[in-house]
Amino acid sequence: MDVEHRLGNRRYDDGKCVTMGSDGEARKATATEIHDLLRDRICLLEYRPGAMLRENDIAGEFNVSRTPVREALQRLSIGGLVEVRNGIGTFVTTLDLEQLLEAFELRIEMARLFGRLDTRNATPDDVAILEALLKRSQVLMDNFDVHEHWHINHRLHFAISDLVLNKTFLDMWHNLYFRAARVWYDVSKDLWPDAVGMLQTEITELLTAARENDIEAIGYIKRNYINFCWKRIVSKQQS
C-alpha cells in the first residue's frame, strides 16, 4: 500500500492508518470506523472468502488497542461477513450459490415494500445526489475501476435507503446488501460494460421516480435491478 493512501477521512502514513478529525488533527479510529473499512475491504474482495483477520494486525494498522477491533469484528460476525472460531481466529465467510439465492430473493421481496412502509418524500437534495452519481458512472464506461464502481453503488444504496424510516427494515436491508455485494463486484470485473450499463440505466430510472416523488416506483426499480444482478451472477457461475 502507498505511504499515503487516502480513503474518506483516513490516511496511511508508513503503513499505519491515521484517522483525521474535522479539525485536521489525527485521532484514534473508532470501532465503527474500523468496522466500516473492514466491511468495505471484504465487499471489494481485498479480504477474500476464507481469509483470516488477525486482531493484532488490525490493531497495529489502526494504532489502537484490541478492544475496538474486537467490537468491529463482532459486528461483522453479526452481519454474517466473518465467522469467529473460538481458539482459532476470525475468518471471512464464504457464500455458496444456495445462500446467495436466499439473500437475493429476500432483497427482491423487501424492495417491493418501498412505499408501503414509513418513508419520507424525495427532495431536491436526493435528486442532486442521483444526478451526481449518474455523472460519475459515465466515466466508468471508458475507464472501469472496481473501486469506483463499488463507491458509486455504495452511495446509491444509502441514498435510496435514506428514504425509508423503518429502522428494523433498514437493519435487514443493509445486512443483505453487504452480504451479497462482494459477489456482484467480483463478477462485475468480467462483465463491466454490462454492469456499468445496468448501473447507468438504474440511476436514470431512479432519477425519474425521485423527481416524481414515487417511492413505490423506486422500490420496484431496485427490485428489477437486484434481480438483473442475480441473473448475471448465476450466468457467470454456470459459464
Coordinates of C-alpha atoms in Angstrom, one line a residue:
M1 CA 0.0 0.0 0.0
D2 CA 1.3 3.5 -0.8
V3 CA 2.9 5.5 2.0
E4 CA -0.1 7.8 2.0
H5 CA -3.4 6.4 0.8
R6 CA -6.4 8.5 1.4
L7 CA -9.9 6.9 1.9
G8 CA -12.5 9.2 3.3
N9 CA -11.1 10.8 6.5
R10 CA -8.4 8.2 6.8
R11 CA -4.8 8.4 5.7
Y12 CA -2.0 5.9 5.5
D13 CA 1.4 7.0 6.8
D14 CA 4.2 4.5 6.8
G15 CA 1.7 1.6 6.8
K16 CA -0.3 3.0 9.7
C17 CA -3.9 4.0 9.2
V18 CA -4.4 7.5 10.6
T19 CA -7.9 8.9 11.2
M20 CA -8.3 12.6 10.7
G21 CA -10.7 14.7 12.8
S22 CA -12.8 17.6 11.5
D23 CA -10.0 19.9 12.8
G24 CA -7.4 18.2 10.7
E25 CA -5.8 16.6 13.7
A26 CA -5.0 12.8 13.9
R27 CA -7.2 10.8 16.3
K28 CA -7.9 7.2 17.2
A29 CA -10.2 5.3 14.9
T30 CA -13.5 4.2 16.5
A31 CA -14.9 0.7 16.4
T32 CA -17.5 1.9 13.9
E33 CA -14.9 3.3 11.5
I34 CA -12.8 0.1 11.7
H35 CA -15.9 -1.9 11.1
D36 CA -16.9 0.1 8.0
L37 CA -13.4 -0.1 6.5
L38 CA -13.1 -3.8 7.1
R39 CA -16.6 -4.3 5.7
D40 CA -15.7 -2.4 2.6
R41 CA -12.5 -4.5 2.1
I42 CA -14.5 -7.7 2.4
C43 CA -17.0 -6.4 -0.2
L44 CA -14.2 -5.4 -2.5
L45 CA -12.6 -8.8 -2.0
E46 CA -9.4 -7.3 -0.7
Y47 CA -10.1 -9.9 2.0
R48 CA -11.0 -13.0 0.1
P49 CA -13.5 -15.6 1.5
G50 CA -11.7 -17.8 4.0
A51 CA -9.1 -15.2 4.8
M52 CA -8.1 -14.9 8.4
L53 CA -8.4 -11.4 10.1
R54 CA -5.9 -11.1 12.9
E55 CA -6.8 -8.8 15.7
N56 CA -3.2 -7.9 16.4
D57 CA -2.5 -6.9 12.8
I58 CA -5.6 -4.8 12.6
A59 CA -5.0 -3.1 15.9
G60 CA -1.4 -2.4 14.7
E61 CA -2.6 -0.9 11.4
F62 CA -5.0 1.5 13.2
N63 CA -2.7 2.1 16.1
V64 CA -5.5 1.2 18.6
S65 CA -6.0 -1.4 21.3
R66 CA -7.6 -4.7 20.5
T67 CA -10.9 -3.6 22.2
P68 CA -12.4 -1.6 19.3
V69 CA -11.1 -4.2 16.9
R70 CA -12.9 -7.0 18.7
E71 CA -16.1 -4.8 18.7
A72 CA -15.7 -4.3 14.9
L73 CA -15.2 -8.0 14.3
Q74 CA -18.2 -8.9 16.5
R75 CA -20.4 -6.6 14.4
L76 CA -19.1 -8.1 11.2
S77 CA -19.9 -11.5 12.6
I78 CA -23.4 -10.5 13.4
G79 CA -23.7 -9.3 9.9
G80 CA -22.6 -12.6 8.5
L81 CA -19.4 -11.3 6.9
V82 CA -16.9 -13.1 9.2
E83 CA -17.0 -16.2 11.4
V84 CA -15.3 -16.2 14.8
R85 CA -13.9 -19.7 15.5
N86 CA -13.1 -20.0 19.2
G87 CA -9.5 -20.7 19.8
I88 CA -8.6 -20.4 16.1
G89 CA -9.4 -17.0 14.8
T90 CA -11.7 -14.8 12.7
F91 CA -12.3 -15.7 9.1
V92 CA -14.1 -14.1 6.2
T93 CA -17.2 -16.1 5.4
T94 CA -17.9 -17.9 2.2
L95 CA -21.3 -17.9 0.4
D96 CA -22.4 -20.8 -1.7
L97 CA -25.0 -20.4 -4.5
E98 CA -27.9 -21.5 -2.4
Q99 CA -27.1 -19.0 0.4
L100 CA -26.7 -16.2 -2.3
L101 CA -30.1 -17.2 -3.8
E102 CA -31.7 -16.8 -0.4
A103 CA -30.1 -13.4 0.1
F104 CA -31.1 -12.1 -3.3
E105 CA -34.6 -13.5 -3.1
L106 CA -35.2 -11.7 0.2
R107 CA -33.7 -8.5 -1.1
I108 CA -36.1 -8.7 -4.1
E109 CA -39.1 -9.1 -1.9
M110 CA -38.0 -6.4 0.5
A111 CA -37.7 -3.9 -2.4
R112 CA -41.3 -4.4 -3.1
L113 CA -42.1 -2.9 0.4
F114 CA -40.8 0.5 -0.5
G115 CA -43.7 2.9 -0.4
R116 CA -45.7 0.6 1.8
L117 CA -43.5 1.3 4.9
D118 CA -42.9 4.6 6.6
T119 CA -40.9 6.7 4.2
R120 CA -40.2 10.4 3.6
N121 CA -40.6 12.5 0.5
A122 CA -37.8 12.6 -2.1
T123 CA -36.3 16.1 -2.0
P124 CA -34.2 18.2 -4.5
D125 CA -31.1 17.1 -2.5
D126 CA -32.0 13.5 -3.1
V127 CA -32.3 14.2 -6.8
A128 CA -29.0 16.1 -6.8
I129 CA -27.2 13.1 -5.3
L130 CA -28.6 10.8 -8.0
E131 CA -27.6 13.2 -10.7
A132 CA -24.1 13.4 -9.4
L133 CA -23.8 9.6 -9.2
L134 CA -25.1 9.3 -12.8
K135 CA -22.3 11.7 -13.9
R136 CA -19.7 9.7 -12.0
S137 CA -20.9 6.4 -13.6
Q138 CA -20.4 7.8 -17.1
V139 CA -16.6 7.8 -16.6
L140 CA -16.7 4.0 -15.9
M141 CA -17.7 3.1 -19.4
D142 CA -14.3 4.2 -20.8
N143 CA -12.2 3.5 -17.7
F144 CA -13.6 0.8 -15.5
D145 CA -12.4 0.8 -11.9
V146 CA -13.9 -1.7 -9.5
H147 CA -13.3 0.6 -6.5
E148 CA -15.1 3.5 -8.1
H149 CA -17.9 1.1 -9.2
W150 CA -18.2 0.0 -5.6
H151 CA -18.3 3.6 -4.2
I152 CA -21.0 4.6 -6.7
N153 CA -23.2 1.6 -5.8
H154 CA -22.4 2.1 -2.2
R155 CA -23.5 5.7 -2.2
L156 CA -26.6 4.8 -4.3
H157 CA -27.6 2.1 -1.8
F158 CA -27.5 4.5 1.1
A159 CA -29.1 7.4 -0.9
I160 CA -32.1 5.2 -1.7
S161 CA -32.2 3.6 1.8
D162 CA -32.3 7.1 3.4
L163 CA -35.9 7.5 2.1
V164 CA -37.1 4.6 4.4
L165 CA -37.7 5.5 8.0
N166 CA -38.4 2.0 9.3
K167 CA -35.3 1.1 11.3
T168 CA -36.0 -2.6 11.6
F169 CA -36.4 -2.9 7.8
L170 CA -33.2 -0.9 7.2
D171 CA -31.1 -3.1 9.5
M172 CA -32.0 -6.2 7.5
W173 CA -31.8 -4.3 4.1
H174 CA -28.3 -3.1 4.8
N175 CA -27.2 -6.5 6.1
L176 CA -28.4 -8.4 3.0
Y177 CA -26.8 -5.7 0.7
F178 CA -23.4 -6.2 2.2
R179 CA -23.7 -10.0 2.3
A180 CA -24.4 -10.1 -1.4
A181 CA -22.4 -7.1 -2.6
R182 CA -19.0 -8.8 -2.7
V183 CA -20.2 -11.5 -5.2
W184 CA -21.6 -8.9 -7.5
Y185 CA -18.4 -6.8 -7.5
D186 CA -16.3 -9.9 -8.2
V187 CA -18.5 -10.7 -11.2
S188 CA -18.7 -7.1 -12.5
K189 CA -14.9 -7.1 -13.2
D190 CA -15.5 -9.6 -16.0
L191 CA -18.9 -8.1 -17.1
W192 CA -18.0 -4.4 -16.7
P193 CA -19.6 -3.0 -19.9
D194 CA -22.9 -4.7 -19.0
A195 CA -22.5 -3.9 -15.3
V196 CA -21.8 -0.2 -15.9
G197 CA -24.7 0.0 -18.5
M198 CA -27.1 -1.5 -15.9
L199 CA -25.9 0.9 -13.3
Q200 CA -26.4 3.9 -15.5
T201 CA -29.9 2.8 -16.6
E202 CA -30.8 2.0 -13.0
I203 CA -29.8 5.5 -11.8
T204 CA -31.6 7.1 -14.7
E205 CA -34.8 5.3 -13.8
L206 CA -34.4 6.1 -10.1
L207 CA -33.9 9.8 -11.0
T208 CA -37.2 9.8 -12.8
A209 CA -39.0 8.2 -9.9
A210 CA -37.3 10.6 -7.4
R211 CA -38.3 13.6 -9.4
E212 CA -41.9 12.4 -9.3
N213 CA -41.6 11.5 -5.6
D214 CA -42.8 8.0 -6.4
I215 CA -41.2 5.9 -3.6
E216 CA -43.1 2.8 -4.5
A217 CA -41.7 3.0 -8.1
I218 CA -38.2 3.4 -6.6
G219 CA -38.7 0.1 -4.8
Y220 CA -39.8 -1.7 -7.9
I221 CA -36.8 -0.3 -9.8
K222 CA -34.5 -1.6 -7.1
R223 CA -36.3 -4.9 -7.2
N224 CA -35.7 -5.2 -11.0
Y225 CA -32.0 -4.4 -10.9
I226 CA -31.3 -6.7 -7.9
N227 CA -32.9 -9.4 -10.0
F228 CA -30.8 -8.5 -13.1
C229 CA -27.6 -8.7 -11.0
W230 CA -28.6 -12.1 -9.7
K231 CA -29.2 -13.4 -13.2
R232 CA -25.7 -12.2 -14.2
I233 CA -24.1 -13.9 -11.2
V234 CA -25.9 -17.2 -12.0
S235 CA -24.8 -17.0 -15.6
K236 CA -21.2 -16.3 -14.7
Q237 CA -21.2 -19.2 -12.2
Q238 CA -22.5 -21.6 -14.9
S239 CA -20.1 -20.4 -17.6

